[in-house]
Coordinates of C-alpha atoms and ligand atoms in Angstrom, one line a residue:
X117 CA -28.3 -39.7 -39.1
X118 CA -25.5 -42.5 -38.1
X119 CA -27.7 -44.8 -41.0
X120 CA -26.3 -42.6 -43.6
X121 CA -23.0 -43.4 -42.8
X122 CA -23.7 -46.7 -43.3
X123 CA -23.7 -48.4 -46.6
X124 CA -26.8 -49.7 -48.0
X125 CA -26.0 -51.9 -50.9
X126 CA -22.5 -53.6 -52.3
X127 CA -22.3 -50.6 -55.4
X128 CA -22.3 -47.8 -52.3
X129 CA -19.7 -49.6 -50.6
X130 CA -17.2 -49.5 -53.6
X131 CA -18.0 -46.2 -54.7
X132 CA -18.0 -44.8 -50.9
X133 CA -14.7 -46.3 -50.2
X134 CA -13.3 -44.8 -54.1
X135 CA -14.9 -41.4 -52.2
X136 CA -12.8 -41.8 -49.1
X137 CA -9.9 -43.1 -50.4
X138 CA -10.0 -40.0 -53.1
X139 CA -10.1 -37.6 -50.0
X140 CA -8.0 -39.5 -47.6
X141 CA -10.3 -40.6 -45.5
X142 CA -10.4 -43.8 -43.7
X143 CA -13.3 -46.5 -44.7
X144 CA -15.6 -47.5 -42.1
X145 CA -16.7 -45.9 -39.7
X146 CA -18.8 -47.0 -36.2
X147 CA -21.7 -45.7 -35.1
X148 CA -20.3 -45.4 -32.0
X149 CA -17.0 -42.8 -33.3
X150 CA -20.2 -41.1 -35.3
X151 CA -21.8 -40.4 -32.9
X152 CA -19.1 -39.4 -30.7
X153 CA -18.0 -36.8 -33.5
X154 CA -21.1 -35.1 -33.6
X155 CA -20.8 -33.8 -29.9
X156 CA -17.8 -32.1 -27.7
X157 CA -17.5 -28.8 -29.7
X158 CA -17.5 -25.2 -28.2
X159 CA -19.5 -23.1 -30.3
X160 CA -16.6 -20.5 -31.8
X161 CA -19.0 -18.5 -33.7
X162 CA -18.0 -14.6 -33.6
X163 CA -20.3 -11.6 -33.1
X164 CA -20.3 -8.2 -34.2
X165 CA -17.4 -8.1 -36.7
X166 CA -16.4 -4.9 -38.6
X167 CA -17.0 -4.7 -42.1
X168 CA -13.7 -5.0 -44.6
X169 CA -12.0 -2.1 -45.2
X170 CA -13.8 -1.9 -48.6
X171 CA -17.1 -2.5 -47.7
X172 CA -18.4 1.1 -49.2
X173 CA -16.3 0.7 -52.2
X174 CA -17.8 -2.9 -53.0
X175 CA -21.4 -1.1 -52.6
X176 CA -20.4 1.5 -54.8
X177 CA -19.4 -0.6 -57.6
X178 CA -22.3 -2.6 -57.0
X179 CA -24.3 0.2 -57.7
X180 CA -22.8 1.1 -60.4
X181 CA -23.5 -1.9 -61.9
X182 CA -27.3 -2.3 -61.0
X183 CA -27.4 1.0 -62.8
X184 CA -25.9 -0.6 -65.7
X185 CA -28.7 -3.5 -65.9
X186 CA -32.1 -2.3 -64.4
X187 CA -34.5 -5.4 -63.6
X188 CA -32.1 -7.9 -64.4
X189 CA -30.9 -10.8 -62.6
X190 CA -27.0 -10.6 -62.6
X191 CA -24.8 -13.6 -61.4
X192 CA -21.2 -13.1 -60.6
X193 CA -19.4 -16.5 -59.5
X194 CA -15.9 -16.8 -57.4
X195 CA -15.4 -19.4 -59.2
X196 CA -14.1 -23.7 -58.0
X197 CA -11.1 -25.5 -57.6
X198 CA -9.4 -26.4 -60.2
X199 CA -7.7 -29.7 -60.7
X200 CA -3.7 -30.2 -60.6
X201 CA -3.6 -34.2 -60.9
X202 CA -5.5 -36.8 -59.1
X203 CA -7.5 -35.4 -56.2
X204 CA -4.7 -32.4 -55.7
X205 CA -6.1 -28.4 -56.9
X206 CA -4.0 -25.2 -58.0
X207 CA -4.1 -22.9 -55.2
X208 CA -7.8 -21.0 -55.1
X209 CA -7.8 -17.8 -56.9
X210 CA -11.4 -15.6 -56.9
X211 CA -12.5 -14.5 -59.9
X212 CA -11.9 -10.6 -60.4
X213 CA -15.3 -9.6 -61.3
X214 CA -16.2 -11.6 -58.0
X215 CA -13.5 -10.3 -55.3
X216 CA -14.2 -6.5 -57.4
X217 CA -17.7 -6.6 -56.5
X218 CA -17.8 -8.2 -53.0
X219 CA -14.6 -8.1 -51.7
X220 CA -14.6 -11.7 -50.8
X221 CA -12.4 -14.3 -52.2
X222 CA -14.1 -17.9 -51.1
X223 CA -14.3 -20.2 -53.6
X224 CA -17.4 -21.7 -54.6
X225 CA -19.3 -18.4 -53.5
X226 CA -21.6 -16.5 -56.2
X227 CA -23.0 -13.1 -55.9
X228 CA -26.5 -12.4 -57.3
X229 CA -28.3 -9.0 -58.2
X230 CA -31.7 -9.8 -57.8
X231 CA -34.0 -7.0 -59.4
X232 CA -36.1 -4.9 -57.0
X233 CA -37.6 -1.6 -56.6
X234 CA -35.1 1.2 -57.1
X235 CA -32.3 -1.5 -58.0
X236 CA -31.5 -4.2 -57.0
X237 CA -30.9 -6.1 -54.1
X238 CA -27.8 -8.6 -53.5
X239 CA -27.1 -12.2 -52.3
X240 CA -24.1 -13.4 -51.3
X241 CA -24.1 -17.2 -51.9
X242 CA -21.3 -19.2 -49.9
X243 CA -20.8 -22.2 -48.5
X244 CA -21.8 -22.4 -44.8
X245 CA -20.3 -24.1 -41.3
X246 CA -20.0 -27.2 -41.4
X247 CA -23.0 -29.5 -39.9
X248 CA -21.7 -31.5 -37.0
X249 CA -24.3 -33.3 -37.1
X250 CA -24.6 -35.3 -40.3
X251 CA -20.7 -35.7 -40.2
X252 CA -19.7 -33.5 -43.1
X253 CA -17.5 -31.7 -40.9
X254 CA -14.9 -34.4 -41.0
X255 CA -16.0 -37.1 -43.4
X256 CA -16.7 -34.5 -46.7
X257 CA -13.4 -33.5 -47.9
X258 CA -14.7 -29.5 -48.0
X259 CA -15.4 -30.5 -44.3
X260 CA -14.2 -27.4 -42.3
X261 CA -12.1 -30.4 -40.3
X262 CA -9.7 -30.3 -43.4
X263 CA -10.0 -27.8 -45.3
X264 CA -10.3 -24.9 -42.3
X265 CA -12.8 -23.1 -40.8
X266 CA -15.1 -20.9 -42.6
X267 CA -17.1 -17.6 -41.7
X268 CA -20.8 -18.6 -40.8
X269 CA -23.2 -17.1 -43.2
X270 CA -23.8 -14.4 -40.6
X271 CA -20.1 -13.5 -39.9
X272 CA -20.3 -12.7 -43.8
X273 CA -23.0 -10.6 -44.1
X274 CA -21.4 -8.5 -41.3
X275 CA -18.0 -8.7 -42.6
X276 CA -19.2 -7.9 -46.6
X277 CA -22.3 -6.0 -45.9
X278 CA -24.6 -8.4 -48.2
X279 CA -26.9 -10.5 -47.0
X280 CA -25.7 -14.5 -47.7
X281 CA -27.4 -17.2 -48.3
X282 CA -26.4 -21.6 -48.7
X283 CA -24.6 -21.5 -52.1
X284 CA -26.0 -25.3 -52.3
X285 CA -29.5 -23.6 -52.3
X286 CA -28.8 -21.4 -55.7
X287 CA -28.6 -24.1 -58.4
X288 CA -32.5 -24.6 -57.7
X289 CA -33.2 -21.3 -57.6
X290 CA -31.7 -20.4 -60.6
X291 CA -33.2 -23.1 -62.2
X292 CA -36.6 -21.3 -61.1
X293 CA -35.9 -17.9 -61.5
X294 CA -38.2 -15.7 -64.2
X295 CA -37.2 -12.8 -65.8
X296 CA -34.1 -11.7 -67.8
X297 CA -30.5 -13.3 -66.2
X298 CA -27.1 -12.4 -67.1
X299 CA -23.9 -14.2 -66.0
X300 CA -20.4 -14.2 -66.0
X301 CA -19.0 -17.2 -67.6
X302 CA -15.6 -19.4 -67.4
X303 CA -15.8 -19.6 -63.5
X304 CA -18.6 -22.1 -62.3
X305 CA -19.4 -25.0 -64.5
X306 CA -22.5 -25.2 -62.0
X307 CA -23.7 -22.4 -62.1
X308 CA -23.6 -21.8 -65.5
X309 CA -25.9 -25.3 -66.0
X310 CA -28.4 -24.0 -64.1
X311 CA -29.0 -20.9 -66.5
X312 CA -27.9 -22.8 -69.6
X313 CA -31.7 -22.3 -71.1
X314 CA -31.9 -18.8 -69.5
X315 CA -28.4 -16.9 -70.8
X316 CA -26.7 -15.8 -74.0
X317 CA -23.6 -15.8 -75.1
X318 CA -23.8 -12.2 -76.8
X319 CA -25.6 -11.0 -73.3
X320 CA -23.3 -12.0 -71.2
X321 CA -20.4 -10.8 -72.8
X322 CA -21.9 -7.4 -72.3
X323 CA -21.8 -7.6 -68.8
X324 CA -18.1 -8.7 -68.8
X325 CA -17.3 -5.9 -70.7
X326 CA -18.9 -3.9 -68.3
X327 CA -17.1 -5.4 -65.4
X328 CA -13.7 -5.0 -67.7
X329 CA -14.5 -1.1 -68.2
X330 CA -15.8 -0.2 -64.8
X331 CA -12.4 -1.0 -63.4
X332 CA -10.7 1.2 -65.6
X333 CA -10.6 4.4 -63.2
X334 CA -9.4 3.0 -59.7
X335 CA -11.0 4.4 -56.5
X336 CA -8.3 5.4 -53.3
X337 CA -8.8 1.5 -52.2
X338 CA -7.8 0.2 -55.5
X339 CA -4.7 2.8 -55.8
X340 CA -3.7 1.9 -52.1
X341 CA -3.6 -1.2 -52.9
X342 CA -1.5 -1.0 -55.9
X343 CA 1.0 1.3 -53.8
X344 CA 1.4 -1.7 -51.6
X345 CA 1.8 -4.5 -54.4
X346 CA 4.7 -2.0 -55.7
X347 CA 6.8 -1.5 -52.3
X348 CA 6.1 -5.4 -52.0
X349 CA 7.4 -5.9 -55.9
X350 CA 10.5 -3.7 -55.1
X351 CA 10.9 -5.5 -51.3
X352 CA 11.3 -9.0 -53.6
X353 CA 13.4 -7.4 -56.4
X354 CA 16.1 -5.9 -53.2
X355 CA 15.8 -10.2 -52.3
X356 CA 17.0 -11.3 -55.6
X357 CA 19.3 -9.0 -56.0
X358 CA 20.7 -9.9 -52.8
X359 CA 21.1 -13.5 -53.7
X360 CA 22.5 -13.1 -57.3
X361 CA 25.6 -15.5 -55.9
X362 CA 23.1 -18.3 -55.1
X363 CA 21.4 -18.2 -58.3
X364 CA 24.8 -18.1 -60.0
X365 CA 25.4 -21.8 -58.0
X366 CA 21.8 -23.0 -59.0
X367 CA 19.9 -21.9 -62.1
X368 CA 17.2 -19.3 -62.4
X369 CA 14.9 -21.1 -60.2
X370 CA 16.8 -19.6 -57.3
X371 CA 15.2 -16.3 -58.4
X372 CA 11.7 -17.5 -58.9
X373 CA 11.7 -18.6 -55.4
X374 CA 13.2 -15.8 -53.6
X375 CA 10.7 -13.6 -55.6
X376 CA 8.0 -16.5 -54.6
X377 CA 8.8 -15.9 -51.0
X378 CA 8.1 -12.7 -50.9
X379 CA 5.1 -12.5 -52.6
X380 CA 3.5 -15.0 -50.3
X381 CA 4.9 -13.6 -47.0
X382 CA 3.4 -10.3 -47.8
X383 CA 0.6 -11.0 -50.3
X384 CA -1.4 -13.5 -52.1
X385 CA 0.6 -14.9 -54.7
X386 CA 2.4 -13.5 -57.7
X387 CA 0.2 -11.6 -60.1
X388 CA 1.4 -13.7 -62.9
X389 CA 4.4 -16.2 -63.8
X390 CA 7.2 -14.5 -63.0
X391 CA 10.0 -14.5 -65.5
X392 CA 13.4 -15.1 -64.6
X393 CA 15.4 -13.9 -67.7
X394 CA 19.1 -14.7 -67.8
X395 CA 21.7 -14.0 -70.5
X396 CA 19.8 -14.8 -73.9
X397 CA 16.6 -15.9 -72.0
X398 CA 16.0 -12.2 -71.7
X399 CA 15.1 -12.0 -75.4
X400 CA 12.0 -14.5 -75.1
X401 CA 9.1 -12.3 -73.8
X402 CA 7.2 -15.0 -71.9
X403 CA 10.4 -16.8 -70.3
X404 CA 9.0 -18.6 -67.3
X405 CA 10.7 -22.1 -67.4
X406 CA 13.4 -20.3 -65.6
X407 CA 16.0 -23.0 -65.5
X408 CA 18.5 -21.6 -67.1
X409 CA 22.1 -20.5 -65.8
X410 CA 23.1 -17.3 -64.4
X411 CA 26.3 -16.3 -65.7
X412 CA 28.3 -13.1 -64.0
X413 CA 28.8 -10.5 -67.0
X414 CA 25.2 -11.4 -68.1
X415 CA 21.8 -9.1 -67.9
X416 CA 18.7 -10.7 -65.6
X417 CA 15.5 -9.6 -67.3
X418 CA 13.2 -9.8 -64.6
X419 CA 9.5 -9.5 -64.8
X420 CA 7.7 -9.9 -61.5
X421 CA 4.9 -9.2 -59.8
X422 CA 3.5 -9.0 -56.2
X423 CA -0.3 -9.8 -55.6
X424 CA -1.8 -7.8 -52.5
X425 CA -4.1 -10.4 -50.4
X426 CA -6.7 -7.7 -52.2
X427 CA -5.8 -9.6 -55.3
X428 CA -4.4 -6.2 -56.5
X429 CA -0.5 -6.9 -58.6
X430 CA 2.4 -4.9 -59.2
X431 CA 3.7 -5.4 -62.5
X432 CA 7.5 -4.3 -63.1
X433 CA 10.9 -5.0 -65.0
X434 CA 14.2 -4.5 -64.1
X435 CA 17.0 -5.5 -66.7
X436 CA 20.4 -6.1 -64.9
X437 CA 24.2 -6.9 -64.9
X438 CA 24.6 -10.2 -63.2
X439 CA 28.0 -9.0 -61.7
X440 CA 26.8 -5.6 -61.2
X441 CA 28.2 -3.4 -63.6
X442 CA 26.9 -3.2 -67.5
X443 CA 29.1 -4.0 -70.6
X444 CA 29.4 -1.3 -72.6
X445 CA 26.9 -2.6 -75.1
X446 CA 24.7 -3.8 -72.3
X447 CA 24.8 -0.2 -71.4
X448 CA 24.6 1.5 -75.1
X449 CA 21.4 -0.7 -75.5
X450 CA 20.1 -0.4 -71.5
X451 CA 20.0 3.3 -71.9
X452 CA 18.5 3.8 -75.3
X453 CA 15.3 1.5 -73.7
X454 CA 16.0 4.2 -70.5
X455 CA 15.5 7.1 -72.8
X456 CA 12.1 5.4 -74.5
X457 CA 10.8 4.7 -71.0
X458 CA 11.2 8.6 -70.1
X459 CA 9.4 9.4 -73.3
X460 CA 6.7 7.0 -72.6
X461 CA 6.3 7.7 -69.0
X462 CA 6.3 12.0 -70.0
X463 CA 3.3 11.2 -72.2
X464 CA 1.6 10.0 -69.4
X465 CA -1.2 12.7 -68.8
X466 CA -5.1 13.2 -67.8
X467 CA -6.2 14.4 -71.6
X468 CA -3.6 12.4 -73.8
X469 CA -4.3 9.6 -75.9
X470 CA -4.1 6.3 -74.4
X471 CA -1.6 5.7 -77.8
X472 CA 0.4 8.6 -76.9
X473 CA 2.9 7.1 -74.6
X474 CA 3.7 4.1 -76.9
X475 CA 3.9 5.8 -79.6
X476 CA 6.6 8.2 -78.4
X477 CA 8.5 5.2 -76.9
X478 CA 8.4 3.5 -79.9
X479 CA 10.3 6.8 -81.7
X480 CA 13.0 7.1 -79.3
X481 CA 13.7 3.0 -79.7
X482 CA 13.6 3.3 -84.0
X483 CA 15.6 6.7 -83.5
X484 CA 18.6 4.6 -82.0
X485 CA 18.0 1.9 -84.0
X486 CA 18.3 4.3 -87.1
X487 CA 21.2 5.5 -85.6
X488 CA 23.2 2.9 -84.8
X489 CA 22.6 1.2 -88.3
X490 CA 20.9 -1.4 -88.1
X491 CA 17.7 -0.3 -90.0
X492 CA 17.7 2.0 -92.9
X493 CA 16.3 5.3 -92.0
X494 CA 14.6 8.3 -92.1
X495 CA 12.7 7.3 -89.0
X496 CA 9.3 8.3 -90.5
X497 CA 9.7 5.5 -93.3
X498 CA 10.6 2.7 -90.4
X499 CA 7.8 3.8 -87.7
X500 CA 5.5 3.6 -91.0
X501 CA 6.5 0.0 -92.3
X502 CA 6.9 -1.0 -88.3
X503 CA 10.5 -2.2 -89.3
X504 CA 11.6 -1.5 -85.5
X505 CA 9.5 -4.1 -84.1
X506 CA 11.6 -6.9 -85.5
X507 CA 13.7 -5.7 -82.1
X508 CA 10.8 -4.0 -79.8
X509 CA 7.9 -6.8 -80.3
X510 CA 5.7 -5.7 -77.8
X511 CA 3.2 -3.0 -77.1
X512 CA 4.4 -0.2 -74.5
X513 CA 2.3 -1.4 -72.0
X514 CA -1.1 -2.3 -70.6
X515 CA -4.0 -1.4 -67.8
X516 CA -2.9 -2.7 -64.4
X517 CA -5.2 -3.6 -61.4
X518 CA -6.5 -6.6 -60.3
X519 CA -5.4 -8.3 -63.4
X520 CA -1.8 -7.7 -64.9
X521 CA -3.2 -7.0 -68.1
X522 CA -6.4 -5.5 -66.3
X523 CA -9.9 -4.3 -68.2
X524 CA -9.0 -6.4 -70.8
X525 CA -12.1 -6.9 -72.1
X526 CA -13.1 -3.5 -72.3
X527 CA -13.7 -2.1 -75.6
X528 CA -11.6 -0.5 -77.9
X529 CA -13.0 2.8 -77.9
X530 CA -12.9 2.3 -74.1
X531 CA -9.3 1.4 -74.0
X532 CA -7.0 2.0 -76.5
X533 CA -8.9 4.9 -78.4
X534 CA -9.4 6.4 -74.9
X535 CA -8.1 9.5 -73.6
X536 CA -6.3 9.2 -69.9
X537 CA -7.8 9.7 -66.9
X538 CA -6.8 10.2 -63.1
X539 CA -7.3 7.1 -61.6
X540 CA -6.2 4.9 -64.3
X541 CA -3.2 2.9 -63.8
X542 CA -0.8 1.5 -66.7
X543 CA 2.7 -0.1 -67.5
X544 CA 5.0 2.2 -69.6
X545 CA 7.5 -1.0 -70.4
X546 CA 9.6 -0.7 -74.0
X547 CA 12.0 -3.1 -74.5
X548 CA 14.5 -3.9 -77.3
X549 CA 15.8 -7.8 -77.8
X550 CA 18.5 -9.5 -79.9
X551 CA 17.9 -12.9 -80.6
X552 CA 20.5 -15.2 -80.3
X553 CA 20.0 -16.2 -83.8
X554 CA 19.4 -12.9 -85.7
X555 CA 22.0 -12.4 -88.3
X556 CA 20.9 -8.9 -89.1
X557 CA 22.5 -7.3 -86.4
X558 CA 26.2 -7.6 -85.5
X559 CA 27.3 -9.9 -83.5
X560 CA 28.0 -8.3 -80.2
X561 CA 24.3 -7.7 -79.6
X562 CA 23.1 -11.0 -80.0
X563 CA 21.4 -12.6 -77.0
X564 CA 21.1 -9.6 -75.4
X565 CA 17.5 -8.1 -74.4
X566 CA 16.1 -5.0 -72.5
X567 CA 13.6 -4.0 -70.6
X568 CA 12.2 -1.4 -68.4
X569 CA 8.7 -1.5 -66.7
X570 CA 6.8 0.9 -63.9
X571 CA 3.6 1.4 -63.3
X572 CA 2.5 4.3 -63.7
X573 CA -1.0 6.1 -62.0
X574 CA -2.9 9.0 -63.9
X575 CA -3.2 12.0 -61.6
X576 CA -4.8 15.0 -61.8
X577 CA -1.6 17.0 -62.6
X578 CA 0.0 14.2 -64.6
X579 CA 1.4 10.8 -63.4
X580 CA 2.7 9.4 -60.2
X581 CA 4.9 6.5 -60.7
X582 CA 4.4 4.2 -58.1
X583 CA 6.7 1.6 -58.7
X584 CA 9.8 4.3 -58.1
X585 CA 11.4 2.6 -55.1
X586 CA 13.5 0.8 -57.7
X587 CA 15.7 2.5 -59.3
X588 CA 16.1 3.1 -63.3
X589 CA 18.9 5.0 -64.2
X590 CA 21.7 2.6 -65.0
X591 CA 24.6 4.3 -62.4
X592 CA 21.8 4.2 -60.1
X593 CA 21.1 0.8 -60.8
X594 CA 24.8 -0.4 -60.1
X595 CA 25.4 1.8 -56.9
X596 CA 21.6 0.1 -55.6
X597 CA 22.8 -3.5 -56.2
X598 CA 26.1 -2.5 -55.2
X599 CA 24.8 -1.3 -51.7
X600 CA 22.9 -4.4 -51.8
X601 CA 25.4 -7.1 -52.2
X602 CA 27.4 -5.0 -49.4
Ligands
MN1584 MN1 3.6 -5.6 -68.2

């Protein structure tokens, strides 16, 4: 086995040594330190491992989606690496669909539903150890030498309760498979050349939307897990606000990466970018650059997230004064978005529309905005032109789970034309914003922008909201930071 580590002709040299050089290798290597690396290693393989604490759950939703499609192949890809620059990759993230259905997040790894009598029956499809013997265990850059060790095919099916199989195996059987085949797309280049003659655009999308749809209602894993992303969320709010002085020295980054910290030490990752939303900042919905100053007698607008190592996010808002205490504007303007988010959150109910709880935020926001003048009323005629949203702009909020705007391709009848459910989890975030620029409003609310955001679970009684650890209230928020800061 040695040969192969041997170049053959002049073209394999150069492109070998562009392969090492690429993964950092060093060119040339003896037979002799070749053969010495195949040899010397205690066998570290582990036995009887208890299944993940989701293991039923996965089968269930596996189930439910065999249901869905009788006697049809169904692939479900983790998904690659993607690339950063040069040879480096953004951190690995599992595709949802994936990590919903399996509970495993290894890259590269596809799940497959085969057909079979009274369902179907699954295949997880990873990559295995690596071989010592034909040296891609430290001359392949995937080599478990580099990149860390990885479960043994067996160790996974104990761990996930599916049977696995070498990923590097499924192209070819793909490419040979007979009978119907559905895949979701956008993850695995590979994959999806293998089925390219066997799939359909139209087909496929029906089995994402199924996927989106199914994880509509969560199941006690999914809400524990969303518990945890909150009190992790609110853990990294209490950092920030602890750190206000620093952020004051630096620029918003400061806050990113205290948020950053804490989302890694206790999760995954963030769910999304988080935004870091200082002084006029606030007003731009999607402000991630974050390097902007922090300036005492300022708002933060910050929108952050914790992802659970379950992949599961938090998804929540604070808006608040920089030195502690609101303006009174701040505060006229803080507690008119208060009083929508009460509204919204009230509407939150097994049996009401999903449109129910932005709708009655979106009254209480063009009620003040009526009031204090700065849109002609009655309120009927603005809510009916949408006049208000020159200053609310968004939706009041959005599905929540594994993605921060989960289920999102679920249909509309699904989705927004739905009626609420225990087990469903939203955001209830209004918000109102003053641009800098807008000469329609006077000028001691320009630059200033609010918002509040929980997330809030459907019970069977009403709503729980799980992101209440922070507080809302804006005395409460000033005696919380204020206990804070010490
Ligand atoms: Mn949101």
């Amino acid at each position: 086995m040695a040969e192969e580590l041997t170049p053959e002709t002049p073209e394999e040299t150069e492109e070998q040594a562009i392969k090492q050089r690429k993964n950092g290798l060093y060119p040339g290597v003896s037979d002799e330190l070749a053969e010495n690396m195949k040899s010397g290693w205690a066998d570290t393989e582990l036995h009887d491992l208890a299944p993940i604490a989701q293991a039923d759950k996965t089968a269930a939703r596996r189930a439910a989606l065999s249901a869905r499609f009788p006697g049809e192949r169904l692939v479900i890809p983790a998904g690659n690496l993607k690339t950063r620059s040069n040879d480096t990759e953004y951190a690995f993230r599992a595709s949802t669909e994936y990590a919903y259905l399996t509970g495993d997040q290894t890259q590269d790894g596809v799940l497959v539903l085969e057909p079979a009598a009274g369902g179907h029956e699954a295949t997880i499809y990873l990559l295995p150890r690596s071989d010592r013997e034909n040296g891609e265990f430290w001359l392949d850059g995937q080599g478990e030498l580099w990149v860390g060790r990885r479960h043994s095919l067996t160790e996974a099916e104990q761990l996930l309760g599916i049977p696995a199989k070498d990923v590097r195996e499924l192209a070819d059987a793909l490419k040979e498979a007979t009978g119907p085949v559905r895949a979701v797309r956008g993850h695995d280049a590979g994959i999806e050349a293998a089925l390219t003659d066997k799939v359909t655009a139209e087909r496929d999308e029906e089995l994402r939307v199924h996927l989106s749809e199914a994880r509509l209602v969560k199941d006690a894993f999914e809400i524990a897990e969303l518990e945890k992303a909150c009190a992790s969320t609110a853990r990294g709010f209490e950092d920030v606000v602890k750190v206000l002085d620093k952020a004051e020295a630096t620029s918003e980054r400061y806050i990113e990466g205290t948020f950053f910290l804490r989302a890694r030490v206790e999760g995954n990752d963030i769910g999304y970018g988080s935004i870091c939303a200082a002084g006029p900042h606030a007003t731009t919905l999607h402000w991630v650059r974050n390097d902007g100053d922090v300036r005492p007698g300022d708002l933060l607008l910050l929108d952050a997230g914790v992802e659970t190592t379950e992949l599961y996010t938090a998804d929540i808002t604070r808006t608040l004064p920089i030195n502690g205490r609101y303006t009174e504007i701040q505060r006229k303007i803080y507690d008119a978005v208060y009083e929508a988010q009460e509204a919204g959150i009230a509407a939150v109910k097994p049996g009401a529309a999903y449109r129910d709880f932005h709708d009655a935020a979106q009254r209480v926001l063009t009620e003040k905005l009526v009031e204090w003048g700065l849109v002609e009323g009655p309120v009927e005629r603005v809510l009916e032109l949408g006049l208000q949203r020159r200053w609310t702009l968004h939706g009041t909020g959005h599905m929540l789970g594994m993605d921060v705007h989960d289920c999102a391709a679920a249909r509309t009848e699904k989705y927004v034309d739905t009626t609420l459910e225990p087990g469903m989890c939203l955001t209830v975030e209004p918000g109102l914003y003053f641009q800098a620029d807008d000469l329609t409003v006077p000028e001691e609310y320009r630059g200033i922008g609010v918002r509040i955001e929980d997330d809030i679970l459907v019970t069977e009684d009403g709503n729980r909201n799980l992101s209440d650890a922070l507080p809302r209230r804006a005395e409460e928020v000033e005696a919380w930071m204020a206990a804070l800061k010490g």
